[in-house]
mmCIF file of C-alpha atoms in Angstrom:
data_model
loop_
_atom_site.group_PDB
_atom_site.id
_atom_site.type_symbol
_atom_site.label_atom_id
_atom_site.label_comp_id
_atom_site.label_asym_id
_atom_site.label_seq_id
_atom_site.Cartn_x
_atom_site.Cartn_y
_atom_site.Cartn_z
ATOM 1 C CA MET W 284 0.000 0.000 0.000
ATOM 2 C CA GLU W 285 1.292 3.483 -0.835
ATOM 3 C CA GLN W 286 2.569 5.480 2.127
ATOM 4 C CA LYS W 287 0.446 8.490 1.240
ATOM 5 C CA TYR W 288 -2.705 6.503 1.991
ATOM 6 C CA ILE W 289 -1.422 5.445 5.409
ATOM 7 C CA LEU W 290 -0.607 9.075 6.196
ATOM 8 C CA SER W 291 -4.093 10.144 5.031
ATOM 9 C CA ALA W 292 -5.632 7.620 7.417
ATOM 10 C CA ILE W 293 -3.427 8.818 10.292
ATOM 11 C CA ASP W 294 -4.306 12.453 9.607
ATOM 12 C CA ALA W 295 -7.998 11.571 9.403
ATOM 13 C CA ALA W 296 -7.915 9.686 12.715
ATOM 14 C CA LEU W 297 -6.055 12.452 14.541
ATOM 15 C CA GLN W 298 -8.363 15.198 13.279
ATOM 16 C CA ALA W 299 -11.462 13.112 14.043
ATOM 17 C CA GLY W 300 -10.067 12.561 17.529
ATOM 18 C CA ALA W 301 -9.672 16.316 17.998
ATOM 19 C CA ASP W 302 -13.258 16.877 16.835
ATOM 20 C CA ILE W 303 -14.541 14.221 19.244
ATOM 21 C CA LEU W 304 -12.613 15.734 22.163
ATOM 22 C CA SER W 305 -13.987 19.213 21.456
ATOM 23 C CA ILE W 306 -17.457 17.779 22.086
ATOM 24 C CA TYR W 307 -16.408 15.408 24.886
ATOM 25 C CA ASN W 308 -14.720 18.194 26.874
ATOM 26 C CA ASP W 309 -17.491 20.772 26.364
ATOM 27 C CA PRO W 310 -19.393 21.014 29.663
ATOM 28 C CA ALA W 311 -22.374 22.465 27.806
ATOM 29 C CA SER W 312 -22.644 19.568 25.335
ATOM 30 C CA ASP W 313 -25.486 17.073 25.734
ATOM 31 C CA PHE W 314 -23.947 14.872 22.979
ATOM 32 C CA GLU W 315 -27.331 14.973 21.077
ATOM 33 C CA ILE W 316 -27.820 11.248 21.728
ATOM 34 C CA GLU W 317 -30.104 9.366 19.352
ATOM 35 C CA LYS W 318 -31.023 5.683 19.058
ATOM 36 C CA LYS W 319 -30.229 3.829 15.834
ATOM 37 C CA ALA W 320 -32.347 1.034 14.404
ATOM 38 C CA ASP W 321 -30.437 -1.580 16.427
ATOM 39 C CA ASN W 322 -30.981 0.503 19.600
ATOM 40 C CA SER W 323 -27.293 1.446 19.813
ATOM 41 C CA PRO W 324 -26.525 5.096 20.628
ATOM 42 C CA LEU W 325 -25.474 7.747 18.112
ATOM 43 C CA THR W 326 -24.071 11.134 19.137
ATOM 44 C CA ILE W 327 -23.104 14.366 17.458
ATOM 45 C CA ALA W 328 -19.475 13.246 17.911
ATOM 46 C CA ASP W 329 -20.093 10.109 15.803
ATOM 47 C CA ARG W 330 -21.532 12.223 13.018
ATOM 48 C CA LYS W 331 -18.813 14.880 13.144
ATOM 49 C CA ALA W 332 -16.011 12.303 13.151
ATOM 50 C CA HIS W 333 -17.610 10.546 10.162
ATOM 51 C CA GLU W 334 -17.701 13.795 8.197
ATOM 52 C CA THR W 335 -14.073 14.541 9.040
ATOM 53 C CA ILE W 336 -12.768 11.106 8.082
ATOM 54 C CA THR W 337 -14.689 10.900 4.825
ATOM 55 C CA GLY W 338 -13.362 14.362 3.989
ATOM 56 C CA PHE W 339 -9.803 13.023 4.214
ATOM 57 C CA LEU W 340 -10.395 9.679 2.514
ATOM 58 C CA CYS W 341 -12.726 10.712 -0.315
ATOM 59 C CA ASP W 342 -9.706 11.890 -2.321
ATOM 60 C CA THR W 343 -8.301 8.352 -2.395
ATOM 61 C CA PRO W 344 -9.390 5.871 -5.107
ATOM 62 C CA PHE W 345 -11.073 3.562 -2.594
ATOM 63 C CA PRO W 346 -14.740 3.483 -1.524
ATOM 64 C CA ILE W 347 -15.598 3.969 2.153
ATOM 65 C CA LEU W 348 -17.683 1.661 4.330
ATOM 66 C CA SER W 349 -18.368 3.612 7.525
ATOM 67 C CA GLU W 350 -20.624 2.726 10.418
ATOM 68 C CA GLU W 351 -22.253 6.137 10.129
ATOM 69 C CA GLY W 352 -22.351 6.272 6.319
ATOM 70 C CA LYS W 353 -24.767 4.878 3.778
ATOM 71 C CA HIS W 354 -24.459 1.092 3.545
ATOM 72 C CA LEU W 355 -24.760 0.186 -0.102
ATOM 73 C CA PRO W 356 -26.271 -3.169 -1.117
ATOM 74 C CA TYR W 357 -23.905 -6.116 -1.486
ATOM 75 C CA ALA W 358 -24.648 -6.240 -5.210
ATOM 76 C CA GLU W 359 -22.577 -3.052 -5.461
ATOM 77 C CA ARG W 360 -20.103 -3.649 -2.633
ATOM 78 C CA CYS W 361 -19.109 -7.100 -3.893
ATOM 79 C CA GLY W 362 -17.199 -5.410 -6.686
ATOM 80 C CA TRP W 363 -14.998 -3.522 -4.218
ATOM 81 C CA ASP W 364 -11.632 -5.325 -4.205
ATOM 82 C CA ALA W 365 -10.146 -2.667 -1.913
ATOM 83 C CA LEU W 366 -11.939 -0.311 0.452
ATOM 84 C CA TRP W 367 -11.768 1.686 3.659
ATOM 85 C CA ILE W 368 -13.694 0.349 6.640
ATOM 86 C CA VAL W 369 -14.259 3.018 9.268
ATOM 87 C CA ASP W 370 -15.736 3.354 12.736
ATOM 88 C CA PRO W 371 -15.599 7.106 13.395
ATOM 89 C CA LEU W 372 -16.272 6.631 17.126
ATOM 90 C CA ASP W 373 -15.885 3.097 18.432
ATOM 91 C CA GLY W 374 -17.183 2.819 21.972
ATOM 92 C CA THR W 375 -20.018 5.349 21.873
ATOM 93 C CA LYS W 376 -21.340 3.914 25.155
ATOM 94 C CA GLU W 377 -17.940 4.569 26.754
ATOM 95 C CA PHE W 378 -17.977 8.095 25.286
ATOM 96 C CA ILE W 379 -21.385 8.746 26.850
ATOM 97 C CA LYS W 380 -20.163 7.333 30.181
ATOM 98 C CA ARG W 381 -17.154 9.673 29.901
ATOM 99 C CA ASN W 382 -14.669 6.943 30.838
ATOM 100 C CA GLY W 383 -12.293 7.755 27.978
ATOM 101 C CA GLU W 384 -12.305 4.224 26.502
ATOM 102 C CA PHE W 385 -13.315 5.093 22.950
ATOM 103 C CA THR W 386 -11.363 5.122 19.716
ATOM 104 C CA VAL W 387 -11.276 6.169 16.083
ATOM 105 C CA ASN W 388 -10.853 3.140 13.788
ATOM 106 C CA ILE W 389 -9.728 3.258 10.147
ATOM 107 C CA ALA W 390 -8.755 0.178 8.134
ATOM 108 C CA TRP W 391 -7.791 -0.486 4.534
ATOM 109 C CA VAL W 392 -9.016 -3.864 3.351
ATOM 110 C CA ASN W 393 -7.798 -5.662 0.235
ATOM 111 C CA HIS W 394 -9.648 -8.763 -1.029
ATOM 112 C CA SER W 395 -11.392 -9.189 2.353
ATOM 113 C CA VAL W 396 -8.104 -8.981 4.326
ATOM 114 C CA PRO W 397 -7.329 -6.000 6.620
ATOM 115 C CA VAL W 398 -3.910 -4.869 5.400
ATOM 116 C CA MET W 399 -3.562 -1.462 7.103
ATOM 117 C CA GLY W 400 -5.048 -0.159 10.340
ATOM 118 C CA VAL W 401 -5.067 3.044 12.369
ATOM 119 C CA ILE W 402 -6.586 3.330 15.840
ATOM 120 C CA TYR W 403 -6.493 6.575 17.839
ATOM 121 C CA LEU W 404 -7.372 7.022 21.510
ATOM 122 C CA PRO W 405 -8.224 10.741 21.775
ATOM 123 C CA VAL W 406 -8.268 11.000 25.584
ATOM 124 C CA LYS W 407 -4.919 9.222 26.017
ATOM 125 C CA GLN W 408 -3.426 10.737 22.847
ATOM 126 C CA GLU W 409 -2.211 7.289 21.786
ATOM 127 C CA LEU W 410 -1.950 6.277 18.133
ATOM 128 C CA TYR W 411 -1.643 2.710 16.871
ATOM 129 C CA PHE W 412 -0.819 2.196 13.210
ATOM 130 C CA ALA W 413 0.183 -0.814 11.167
ATOM 131 C CA GLU W 414 0.611 -2.137 7.658
ATOM 132 C CA GLU W 415 1.490 -5.711 6.880
ATOM 133 C CA SER W 416 4.794 -4.873 5.160
ATOM 134 C CA ILE W 417 6.113 -2.488 7.860
ATOM 135 C CA GLY W 418 4.798 -3.930 11.135
ATOM 136 C CA ALA W 419 2.694 -2.487 13.957
ATOM 137 C CA TYR W 420 3.536 0.564 16.057
ATOM 138 C CA LYS W 421 2.329 2.699 18.956
ATOM 139 C CA LEU W 422 2.983 6.416 19.227
ATOM 140 C CA SER W 423 2.226 8.246 22.498
ATOM 141 C CA ASN W 424 1.422 11.905 23.233
ATOM 142 C CA VAL W 425 0.363 12.644 19.680
ATOM 143 C CA THR W 426 -2.356 15.046 18.548
ATOM 144 C CA SER W 427 -1.071 15.950 15.085
ATOM 145 C CA ARG W 428 1.303 14.453 12.521
ATOM 146 C CA GLY W 429 2.646 17.823 11.456
ATOM 147 C CA ASN W 430 4.918 17.259 8.475
ATOM 148 C CA ALA W 431 6.410 14.002 9.761
ATOM 149 C CA SER W 432 6.984 11.292 7.182
ATOM 150 C CA LEU W 433 5.988 7.687 7.795
ATOM 151 C CA ASP W 434 9.640 6.818 8.464
ATOM 152 C CA GLU W 435 9.840 9.611 11.034
ATOM 153 C CA LEU W 436 6.664 8.403 12.733
ATOM 154 C CA ILE W 437 8.056 4.869 12.880
ATOM 155 C CA ALA W 438 11.347 6.159 14.317
ATOM 156 C CA SER W 439 9.435 7.903 17.138
ATOM 157 C CA ALA W 440 7.117 4.969 17.814
ATOM 158 C CA THR W 441 7.373 1.696 19.726
ATOM 159 C CA ARG W 442 7.174 -1.460 17.644
ATOM 160 C CA LEU W 443 4.568 -3.997 18.733
ATOM 161 C CA PRO W 444 4.506 -6.275 20.561
ATOM 162 C CA SER W 445 6.451 -4.278 23.154
ATOM 163 C CA VAL W 446 5.700 -6.401 26.250
ATOM 164 C CA THR W 447 7.022 -9.954 26.139
ATOM 165 C CA GLU W 448 7.002 -11.172 29.757
ATOM 166 C CA ARG W 449 4.155 -10.955 32.254
ATOM 167 C CA GLY W 450 4.288 -14.025 34.482
ATOM 168 C CA LYS W 451 0.512 -14.427 34.197
ATOM 169 C CA PHE W 452 -1.868 -15.466 31.438
ATOM 170 C CA VAL W 453 -3.796 -12.258 30.735
ATOM 171 C CA ILE W 454 -7.259 -12.191 29.155
ATOM 172 C CA VAL W 455 -8.795 -8.938 28.000
ATOM 173 C CA ALA W 456 -12.577 -8.805 27.790
ATOM 174 C CA SER W 457 -15.302 -6.323 26.992
ATOM 175 C CA ARG W 458 -16.391 -3.960 29.723
ATOM 176 C CA SER W 459 -19.950 -3.861 28.373
ATOM 177 C CA HIS W 460 -20.432 -7.342 26.843
ATOM 178 C CA LEU W 461 -19.209 -10.037 29.253
ATOM 179 C CA THR W 462 -21.442 -12.905 28.131
ATOM 180 C CA PRO W 463 -21.885 -16.341 29.755
ATOM 181 C CA GLU W 464 -19.883 -17.844 26.866
ATOM 182 C CA THR W 465 -17.013 -15.467 27.595
ATOM 183 C CA GLU W 466 -17.152 -16.343 31.266
ATOM 184 C CA ALA W 467 -17.022 -20.048 30.358
ATOM 185 C CA TYR W 468 -13.950 -19.386 28.177
ATOM 186 C CA ILE W 469 -12.265 -17.567 31.063
ATOM 187 C CA GLU W 470 -12.952 -20.499 33.391
ATOM 188 C CA GLU W 471 -11.415 -22.888 30.837
ATOM 189 C CA MET W 472 -8.291 -20.723 30.647
ATOM 190 C CA LYS W 473 -8.062 -20.803 34.451
ATOM 191 C CA ARG W 474 -7.969 -24.597 34.250
ATOM 192 C CA GLN W 475 -5.186 -24.470 31.659
ATOM 193 C CA HIS W 476 -2.984 -21.802 33.276
ATOM 194 C CA SER W 477 -1.706 -21.527 36.818
ATOM 195 C CA GLU W 478 -2.408 -17.814 37.133
ATOM 196 C CA VAL W 479 -4.940 -15.886 35.063
ATOM 197 C CA GLU W 480 -5.597 -12.144 35.148
ATOM 198 C CA LEU W 481 -8.656 -10.508 33.595
ATOM 199 C CA ILE W 482 -8.517 -6.989 32.171
ATOM 200 C CA SER W 483 -11.722 -5.184 31.180
ATOM 201 C CA SER W 484 -11.728 -2.461 28.562
ATOM 202 C CA GLY W 485 -13.964 -0.785 26.028
ATOM 203 C CA SER W 486 -13.837 -0.425 22.229
ATOM 204 C CA SER W 487 -10.984 -1.611 19.995
ATOM 205 C CA ILE W 488 -8.495 -0.923 22.795
ATOM 206 C CA LYS W 489 -8.873 -4.614 23.651
ATOM 207 C CA ILE W 490 -7.292 -5.758 20.381
ATOM 208 C CA CYS W 491 -4.514 -3.192 20.834
ATOM 209 C CA LEU W 492 -3.693 -4.587 24.290
ATOM 210 C CA VAL W 493 -3.116 -8.035 22.782
ATOM 211 C CA ALA W 494 -1.069 -6.529 19.942
ATOM 212 C CA GLU W 495 1.090 -4.713 22.500
ATOM 213 C CA GLY W 496 1.675 -7.920 24.437
ATOM 214 C CA LYS W 497 -0.102 -6.629 27.536
ATOM 215 C CA ALA W 498 -2.656 -9.439 27.140
ATOM 216 C CA ASP W 499 -2.430 -12.947 25.712
ATOM 217 C CA VAL W 500 -5.897 -13.286 24.273
ATOM 218 C CA TYR W 501 -9.162 -11.444 23.649
ATOM 219 C CA PRO W 502 -12.249 -13.644 23.290
ATOM 220 C CA ARG W 503 -15.358 -11.984 21.884
ATOM 221 C CA PHE W 504 -18.494 -14.100 22.082
ATOM 222 C CA ALA W 505 -20.955 -11.298 21.472
ATOM 223 C CA PRO W 506 -22.030 -9.329 18.379
ATOM 224 C CA THR W 507 -19.627 -6.978 16.603
ATOM 225 C CA MET W 508 -19.651 -5.407 13.170
ATOM 226 C CA GLU W 509 -16.864 -5.290 10.614
ATOM 227 C CA TRP W 510 -16.011 -1.654 11.417
ATOM 228 C CA ASP W 511 -15.521 -2.602 15.087
ATOM 229 C CA THR W 512 -12.654 -4.982 14.263
ATOM 230 C CA ALA W 513 -11.079 -4.202 10.872
ATOM 231 C CA ALA W 514 -8.483 -1.669 12.063
ATOM 232 C CA GLY W 515 -7.581 -3.691 15.143
ATOM 233 C CA HIS W 516 -7.376 -6.837 13.025
ATOM 234 C CA ALA W 517 -4.828 -5.180 10.735
ATOM 235 C CA ILE W 518 -2.766 -4.086 13.736
ATOM 236 C CA ALA W 519 -2.977 -7.559 15.273
ATOM 237 C CA ARG W 520 -1.867 -9.214 12.011
ATOM 238 C CA ALA W 521 1.118 -6.896 11.700
ATOM 239 C CA ALA W 522 2.085 -7.703 15.312
ATOM 240 C CA GLY W 523 2.136 -11.459 14.666
ATOM 241 C CA LEU W 524 -1.389 -12.249 15.831
ATOM 242 C CA GLU W 525 -4.593 -13.284 14.133
ATOM 243 C CA VAL W 526 -8.317 -12.755 14.696
ATOM 244 C CA TYR W 527 -9.808 -16.213 14.298
ATOM 245 C CA GLN W 528 -13.449 -17.123 14.046
ATOM 246 C CA ALA W 529 -14.279 -18.841 17.337
ATOM 247 C CA GLY W 530 -13.600 -22.556 17.179
ATOM 248 C CA LYS W 531 -12.044 -22.334 13.706
ATOM 249 C CA GLU W 532 -8.666 -21.753 12.079
ATOM 250 C CA GLU W 533 -10.202 -19.202 9.718
ATOM 251 C CA PRO W 534 -9.673 -15.460 10.275
ATOM 252 C CA LEU W 535 -12.463 -12.918 10.115
ATOM 253 C CA CYS W 536 -13.011 -11.600 6.598
ATOM 254 C CA TYR W 537 -14.446 -8.291 5.465
ATOM 255 C CA ASN W 538 -16.897 -6.644 3.083
ATOM 256 C CA LYS W 539 -19.210 -9.641 3.450
ATOM 257 C CA GLU W 540 -22.837 -9.564 2.424
ATOM 258 C CA ASN W 541 -23.740 -9.621 6.137
ATOM 259 C CA LEU W 542 -21.509 -7.083 7.896
ATOM 260 C CA LEU W 543 -22.010 -8.791 11.265
ATOM 261 C CA ASN W 544 -18.896 -10.608 12.492
ATOM 262 C CA PRO W 545 -19.015 -14.149 13.825
ATOM 263 C CA TRP W 546 -17.670 -14.664 17.342
ATOM 264 C CA PHE W 547 -13.874 -14.498 17.411
ATOM 265 C CA VAL W 548 -10.679 -14.834 19.430
ATOM 266 C CA VAL W 549 -7.610 -12.599 19.081
ATOM 267 C CA GLU W 550 -4.536 -14.746 19.766
ATOM 268 C CA PRO W 551 -1.087 -15.658 18.361
ATOM 269 C CA LYS W 552 -1.072 -17.021 14.836
ATOM 270 C CA GLN W 553 -1.530 -20.770 14.752
ATOM 271 C CA MET W 554 1.470 -22.648 13.422
ATOM 272 C CA LYS W 555 0.595 -25.101 10.667
#
């Protein structure tokens, strides 16, 4: 993938993060919360971030599949060999709760495989970016790229995974979606490992924690959509991990007719 497209995605994520924070930190803002058809919340920050990101990416030759955009029928999307998959504000519930655990997710997908991913945590000012040919990286205390090249960003960043020893088997799980199936998985891991620690987090941060090496595995036995995972999946792949369909050796794939993901587990790549 050309470097200019990665930089466009980074710029889009950082600017969207700034737009989200301007609303998040405004004491007079009521977030203008609405309910979507699936009863999930939608705020003014979701809409603003969507507009910002599409403004950056519309100049590229790739179509955009965004959670907050128009979802075209599969008869048209099936012809998209390469596309952007975007969640302008992942973790809207966490945004509304004001716990800071929300992200901006941008992925570039080629033939159903997430090749490039950018995830930005506006409150923590942490940027994760990855592309399969260059690896996965984390950059801290960042609000703007300025004129930095991709090589300069990489030189300032930490390559992932950055944590290699913990002494415990660490599972990261959803703060809002801890299902009975997930609890059963955790109990099974406790039988397999002498010491197990559970970390709870919101949004795509969970995939990033596994990519960093701060957690061993992230099981998700609850509904997610393609835009929830595509960017994190790209980062995980570039860090030597995979996002497998639960109980299978097949990774998640993207731009499907049904944009709902099957259940999955983020873990080290299986050796064949």
